[in-house]
Amino acid sequence: MKLCAFLNPSHIPFALFEQSSSSHFTAKTVLESYPPQQSDRIFISDLEEILGRTWDEITFRMIVESASRASFINVSTDGLFYTVHPALQGYIKDSFGEEEIMKYTRTAAQLLLGAMRSFESTTAQRWQLLPHINCIPRSVQSENVAHALAFHDFYDSLGDWKASKELLESALSKALAARGQRHGSSTWLMDRLACTLSNLGQLDEAEKMQRDVLALQLEIFGPRHLDTTNAMNNLANTLHQRGQLDEAEKMEREVLALRLEILGQRHPDTIGAMHNLASTLQRRGKTIRIQPTQ
């Protein structure tokens, strides 16, 4: 019951607990250079103490039934969702000190991080989690880079660019402070943030950041590296959106030539580059012909 006080009071999915347990309550690794921190074990241990080290549906449903008989929760007719009265949530929180509130908030965040790994299969399941994830303060979601990226990945999958932007900004700030601008994780985060800014329609900021990323990739890897061509492609897309078609076309031709050389004509990224260039040429009243390779 204490843990449920830190979720949304309505439509708490039964699957939230089952799926998080099946993931061992561990967060998804979005960026290999930033795996979940060892400190997660504190909250994972708390969850294992509450829900067990292995999932036991019978025991869990007995706990739910007991809470339902005491009128602490209401169970949906199909048994798939629970509701806690907001007044009870408030009473539980009011009985806690600041330190205990933060402990349970972080434990609830860990529960949700585990569930997000298993709720990736359908959009409907992710929407079920959203109100509960929104109950976790952004400051807790972004306490470290691994968590910020896991929550970002979730919001990004639902098209919540504002939340994605806030989490990426926090992750990037931490990565820059720890590893500097030239580290691969920093440039990756800059590129993701720039794409999110573009999705938000903040094209000035997106273009500036993408130019910075491209300059860094050219300096570190040179023009023929795939990370460089990806950075060039993202910048070209933003230029296309801004109507800067001369520069977009020039860059898209360069991307296509490099991908044809490095990946070959049949690779999906090469086909994507053909499509992008064709789209720009169409806007300019031109056509493109790609000769098939022998």
Short mmCIF file of C-alpha atoms in Angstrom, two decimals:
data_model
loop_
_atom_site.label_atom_id
_atom_site.label_comp_id
_atom_site.label_asym_id
_atom_site.label_seq_id
_atom_site.Cartn_x
_atom_site.Cartn_y
_atom_site.Cartn_z
CA MET A 1 0.00 0.00 0.00
CA LYS A 2 2.81 2.41 0.81
CA LEU A 3 4.31 1.94 -2.65
CA CYS A 4 0.95 2.54 -4.35
CA ALA A 5 0.74 5.93 -2.63
CA PHE A 6 3.45 7.12 -5.03
CA LEU A 7 1.64 6.02 -8.20
CA ASN A 8 -1.38 7.56 -9.86
CA PRO A 9 -4.42 6.54 -7.76
CA SER A 10 -6.42 5.26 -10.75
CA HIS A 11 -5.95 2.29 -13.09
CA ILE A 12 -2.83 0.81 -11.52
CA PRO A 13 -2.17 -2.19 -13.81
CA PHE A 14 -1.74 -5.63 -12.31
CA ALA A 15 0.81 -6.18 -15.10
CA LEU A 16 2.95 -3.34 -13.74
CA PHE A 17 4.04 -5.50 -10.80
CA GLU A 18 4.26 -8.75 -12.75
CA GLN A 19 6.29 -7.30 -15.64
CA SER A 20 8.64 -5.32 -13.42
CA SER A 21 9.32 -8.45 -11.40
CA SER A 22 10.03 -10.42 -14.59
CA SER A 23 12.62 -7.74 -15.48
CA HIS A 24 14.13 -8.12 -11.99
CA PHE A 25 13.15 -4.48 -11.45
CA THR A 26 16.13 -3.35 -13.55
CA ALA A 27 16.23 -0.34 -15.85
CA LYS A 28 16.75 -0.66 -19.59
CA THR A 29 20.25 0.18 -20.83
CA VAL A 30 19.79 2.77 -23.58
CA LEU A 31 23.46 3.73 -23.98
CA GLU A 32 26.12 1.08 -23.32
CA SER A 33 28.48 3.63 -21.80
CA TYR A 34 25.83 4.46 -19.20
CA PRO A 35 24.44 1.19 -17.75
CA PRO A 36 22.20 1.28 -14.66
CA GLN A 37 24.11 2.31 -11.56
CA GLN A 38 24.98 0.00 -8.69
CA SER A 39 22.91 2.22 -6.39
CA ASP A 40 19.78 0.77 -8.06
CA ARG A 41 20.38 -2.36 -5.99
CA ILE A 42 19.16 -0.56 -2.86
CA PHE A 43 15.70 -0.02 -4.34
CA ILE A 44 15.64 -3.36 -6.16
CA SER A 45 16.26 -5.04 -2.79
CA ASP A 46 13.36 -3.09 -1.28
CA LEU A 47 11.10 -4.24 -4.12
CA GLU A 48 12.24 -7.85 -3.72
CA GLU A 49 11.39 -7.62 -0.03
CA ILE A 50 7.88 -6.34 -0.87
CA LEU A 51 7.10 -8.48 -3.94
CA GLY A 52 9.58 -11.35 -3.65
CA ARG A 53 12.68 -12.23 -5.64
CA THR A 54 10.56 -14.28 -8.05
CA TRP A 55 7.02 -13.49 -9.14
CA ASP A 56 4.32 -15.29 -7.16
CA GLU A 57 0.93 -14.37 -8.60
CA ILE A 58 -1.07 -16.28 -5.98
CA THR A 59 0.61 -14.49 -3.07
CA PHE A 60 0.28 -11.13 -4.80
CA ARG A 61 -3.43 -11.61 -5.46
CA MET A 62 -3.94 -12.63 -1.82
CA ILE A 63 -2.34 -9.34 -0.74
CA VAL A 64 -4.61 -7.45 -3.14
CA GLU A 65 -7.68 -9.31 -1.91
CA SER A 66 -6.81 -8.50 1.70
CA ALA A 67 -6.37 -4.80 0.86
CA SER A 68 -9.63 -4.84 -1.06
CA ARG A 69 -11.55 -6.36 1.86
CA ALA A 70 -10.17 -3.61 4.08
CA SER A 71 -11.42 -1.06 1.50
CA PHE A 72 -7.90 0.22 0.92
CA ILE A 73 -8.18 -0.43 -2.82
CA ASN A 74 -10.84 -1.15 -5.42
CA VAL A 75 -10.26 -3.89 -7.96
CA SER A 76 -11.71 -3.70 -11.48
CA THR A 77 -14.24 -6.39 -12.42
CA ASP A 78 -11.68 -8.08 -14.68
CA GLY A 79 -9.04 -7.98 -11.93
CA LEU A 80 -6.53 -6.20 -14.17
CA PHE A 81 -6.49 -2.75 -12.54
CA TYR A 82 -6.51 -1.31 -9.04
CA THR A 83 -7.59 2.05 -7.69
CA VAL A 84 -6.44 3.66 -4.44
CA HIS A 85 -8.43 6.49 -2.90
CA PRO A 86 -6.41 9.74 -3.16
CA ALA A 87 -7.25 10.55 0.47
CA LEU A 88 -5.54 7.32 1.54
CA GLN A 89 -2.51 8.17 -0.58
CA GLY A 90 -2.38 11.57 1.09
CA TYR A 91 -2.68 10.02 4.55
CA ILE A 92 0.21 7.63 3.84
CA LYS A 93 2.44 10.42 2.54
CA ASP A 94 1.55 12.71 5.45
CA SER A 95 2.71 10.01 7.87
CA PHE A 96 6.19 10.01 6.27
CA GLY A 97 9.12 12.29 6.84
CA GLU A 98 10.98 13.84 3.92
CA GLU A 99 13.61 11.10 3.82
CA GLU A 100 11.01 8.32 3.73
CA ILE A 101 9.02 10.10 1.01
CA MET A 102 12.14 10.26 -1.15
CA LYS A 103 12.91 6.60 -0.47
CA TYR A 104 9.45 5.45 -1.60
CA THR A 105 9.48 7.81 -4.59
CA ARG A 106 12.75 6.26 -5.77
CA THR A 107 11.44 2.76 -5.11
CA ALA A 108 8.32 3.51 -7.18
CA ALA A 109 10.59 4.88 -9.93
CA GLN A 110 12.59 1.63 -9.86
CA LEU A 111 9.37 -0.40 -10.10
CA LEU A 112 8.36 1.60 -13.18
CA LEU A 113 11.82 1.34 -14.75
CA GLY A 114 11.54 -2.44 -14.56
CA ALA A 115 8.03 -2.41 -15.99
CA MET A 116 9.02 -0.17 -18.91
CA ARG A 117 11.41 -2.85 -20.19
CA SER A 118 8.55 -5.33 -20.53
CA PHE A 119 5.90 -2.84 -21.65
CA GLU A 120 7.71 -2.02 -24.92
CA SER A 121 5.69 -4.48 -27.01
CA THR A 122 2.48 -2.47 -27.39
CA THR A 123 1.63 1.22 -27.36
CA ALA A 124 -1.52 0.48 -25.35
CA GLN A 125 0.55 -0.91 -22.48
CA ARG A 126 2.82 2.14 -22.50
CA TRP A 127 -0.20 4.45 -22.27
CA GLN A 128 -1.30 2.47 -19.20
CA LEU A 129 2.03 3.24 -17.53
CA LEU A 130 2.13 6.92 -18.48
CA PRO A 131 0.00 8.40 -15.64
CA HIS A 132 2.10 6.52 -13.10
CA ILE A 133 5.41 7.55 -14.65
CA ASN A 134 4.18 11.15 -14.65
CA CYS A 135 3.82 10.89 -10.86
CA ILE A 136 7.59 10.53 -10.53
CA PRO A 137 9.16 14.02 -10.27
CA ARG A 138 11.45 14.93 -13.15
CA SER A 139 14.26 15.48 -10.63
CA VAL A 140 14.02 11.79 -9.66
CA GLN A 141 13.60 10.57 -13.25
CA SER A 142 16.83 12.36 -14.17
CA GLU A 143 18.92 11.60 -11.07
CA ASN A 144 21.49 9.84 -13.23
CA VAL A 145 22.12 9.45 -16.95
CA ALA A 146 20.95 5.83 -17.16
CA HIS A 147 17.57 6.62 -15.60
CA ALA A 148 17.14 9.84 -17.58
CA LEU A 149 17.70 7.94 -20.83
CA ALA A 150 15.31 5.12 -19.87
CA PHE A 151 12.54 7.59 -19.05
CA HIS A 152 13.40 9.61 -22.18
CA ASP A 153 13.13 6.47 -24.29
CA PHE A 154 9.65 5.85 -22.87
CA TYR A 155 8.39 9.40 -23.46
CA ASP A 156 9.98 9.47 -26.92
CA SER A 157 8.06 6.32 -27.89
CA LEU A 158 4.80 8.18 -27.10
CA GLY A 159 5.83 11.40 -28.85
CA ASP A 160 6.11 13.49 -25.67
CA TRP A 161 8.95 15.64 -27.00
CA LYS A 162 8.80 18.15 -24.13
CA ALA A 163 9.49 15.49 -21.50
CA SER A 164 12.11 13.91 -23.80
CA LYS A 165 13.87 17.27 -24.17
CA GLU A 166 14.01 17.89 -20.41
CA LEU A 167 15.44 14.44 -19.73
CA LEU A 168 18.00 14.64 -22.55
CA GLU A 169 19.13 18.07 -21.38
CA SER A 170 19.74 16.68 -17.91
CA ALA A 171 21.58 13.63 -19.27
CA LEU A 172 23.71 15.76 -21.59
CA SER A 173 24.65 18.16 -18.81
CA LYS A 174 25.86 15.25 -16.67
CA ALA A 175 27.70 13.59 -19.56
CA LEU A 176 29.49 16.81 -20.54
CA ALA A 177 30.55 17.40 -16.94
CA ALA A 178 31.85 13.85 -16.56
CA ARG A 179 33.34 13.08 -19.99
CA GLY A 180 33.54 16.23 -22.05
CA GLN A 181 32.15 17.19 -25.43
CA ARG A 182 34.35 14.88 -27.54
CA HIS A 183 33.21 11.64 -25.88
CA GLY A 184 30.98 9.46 -28.03
CA SER A 185 28.18 9.43 -25.46
CA SER A 186 28.15 13.24 -25.36
CA THR A 187 27.89 13.61 -29.14
CA TRP A 188 25.20 10.90 -29.23
CA LEU A 189 23.19 12.80 -26.61
CA MET A 190 23.67 16.08 -28.47
CA ASP A 191 22.40 14.45 -31.65
CA ARG A 192 19.34 12.97 -29.90
CA LEU A 193 18.58 16.30 -28.24
CA ALA A 194 18.88 18.11 -31.57
CA CYS A 195 16.40 15.68 -33.16
CA THR A 196 14.01 16.25 -30.26
CA LEU A 197 14.33 20.02 -30.66
CA SER A 198 13.49 19.54 -34.33
CA ASN A 199 10.40 17.52 -33.37
CA LEU A 200 9.36 20.41 -31.11
CA GLY A 201 9.72 22.82 -34.02
CA GLN A 202 12.70 24.56 -32.40
CA LEU A 203 14.63 24.45 -35.65
CA ASP A 204 17.11 27.25 -34.92
CA GLU A 205 18.39 25.44 -31.83
CA ALA A 206 18.28 22.07 -33.60
CA GLU A 207 20.35 23.33 -36.54
CA LYS A 208 22.95 24.94 -34.28
CA MET A 209 23.39 21.77 -32.23
CA GLN A 210 23.50 19.54 -35.31
CA ARG A 211 26.23 21.73 -36.83
CA ASP A 212 28.20 21.35 -33.60
CA VAL A 213 27.73 17.57 -33.68
CA LEU A 214 28.79 17.33 -37.33
CA ALA A 215 31.90 19.44 -36.70
CA LEU A 216 32.87 17.16 -33.80
CA GLN A 217 32.25 13.98 -35.81
CA LEU A 218 34.30 15.27 -38.73
CA GLU A 219 37.13 16.18 -36.37
CA ILE A 220 37.06 12.89 -34.45
CA PHE A 221 36.13 10.32 -37.12
CA GLY A 222 36.54 11.99 -40.49
CA PRO A 223 33.94 12.16 -43.31
CA ARG A 224 33.70 8.44 -44.15
CA HIS A 225 32.57 7.26 -40.69
CA LEU A 226 28.92 6.21 -40.37
CA ASP A 227 28.41 8.41 -37.30
CA THR A 228 29.54 11.37 -39.39
CA THR A 229 27.19 10.55 -42.26
CA ASN A 230 24.32 10.13 -39.78
CA ALA A 231 25.08 13.55 -38.28
CA MET A 232 25.20 15.02 -41.78
CA ASN A 233 21.89 13.36 -42.64
CA ASN A 234 20.17 14.74 -39.53
CA LEU A 235 21.40 18.26 -40.26
CA ALA A 236 20.24 17.95 -43.88
CA ASN A 237 16.77 16.95 -42.65
CA THR A 238 16.57 20.07 -40.49
CA LEU A 239 17.77 22.27 -43.34
CA HIS A 240 15.06 20.71 -45.53
CA GLN A 241 12.43 21.55 -42.89
CA ARG A 242 13.71 25.13 -42.74
CA GLY A 243 13.49 25.52 -46.50
CA GLN A 244 17.27 25.87 -46.91
CA LEU A 245 17.09 23.58 -49.92
CA ASP A 246 20.39 24.48 -51.64
CA GLU A 247 22.46 23.42 -48.64
CA ALA A 248 20.14 20.49 -47.88
CA GLU A 249 20.52 19.13 -51.42
CA LYS A 250 24.31 19.48 -51.35
CA MET A 251 24.52 17.65 -48.02
CA GLU A 252 22.05 14.94 -49.06
CA ARG A 253 24.06 14.24 -52.21
CA GLU A 254 27.17 13.86 -50.06
CA VAL A 255 25.36 11.53 -47.64
CA LEU A 256 24.04 9.40 -50.50
CA ALA A 257 27.46 9.14 -52.16
CA LEU A 258 29.09 8.08 -48.88
CA ARG A 259 26.41 5.54 -48.06
CA LEU A 260 26.55 4.05 -51.56
CA GLU A 261 30.30 3.69 -51.13
CA ILE A 262 30.29 2.38 -47.55
CA LEU A 263 27.02 0.44 -47.28
CA GLY A 264 26.00 -0.31 -50.86
CA GLN A 265 22.82 0.45 -52.76
CA ARG A 266 20.56 -2.08 -51.04
CA HIS A 267 21.17 -1.00 -47.44
CA PRO A 268 18.12 0.62 -45.75
CA ASP A 269 20.16 3.70 -44.79
CA THR A 270 21.20 4.19 -48.41
CA ILE A 271 17.60 3.84 -49.56
CA GLY A 272 16.61 6.39 -46.90
CA ALA A 273 19.24 8.79 -48.24
CA MET A 274 17.83 8.35 -51.77
CA HIS A 275 14.36 9.14 -50.48
CA ASN A 276 15.55 12.27 -48.65
CA LEU A 277 17.37 13.60 -51.70
CA ALA A 278 14.42 12.81 -53.95
CA SER A 279 12.12 14.72 -51.59
CA THR A 280 14.35 17.79 -51.67
CA LEU A 281 14.72 17.64 -55.44
CA GLN A 282 10.96 17.36 -55.81
CA ARG A 283 10.51 20.53 -53.76
CA ARG A 284 13.00 22.21 -56.05
CA GLY A 285 11.30 20.97 -59.23
CA LYS A 286 14.15 18.59 -60.09
CA THR A 287 14.36 14.81 -60.56
CA ILE A 288 16.94 12.21 -59.58
CA ARG A 289 17.97 9.04 -61.33
CA ILE A 290 19.96 6.36 -59.54
CA GLN A 291 21.68 3.96 -61.90
CA PRO A 292 21.47 0.34 -60.66
CA THR A 293 24.79 -1.23 -59.73
CA GLN A 294 25.92 -4.24 -61.72
#
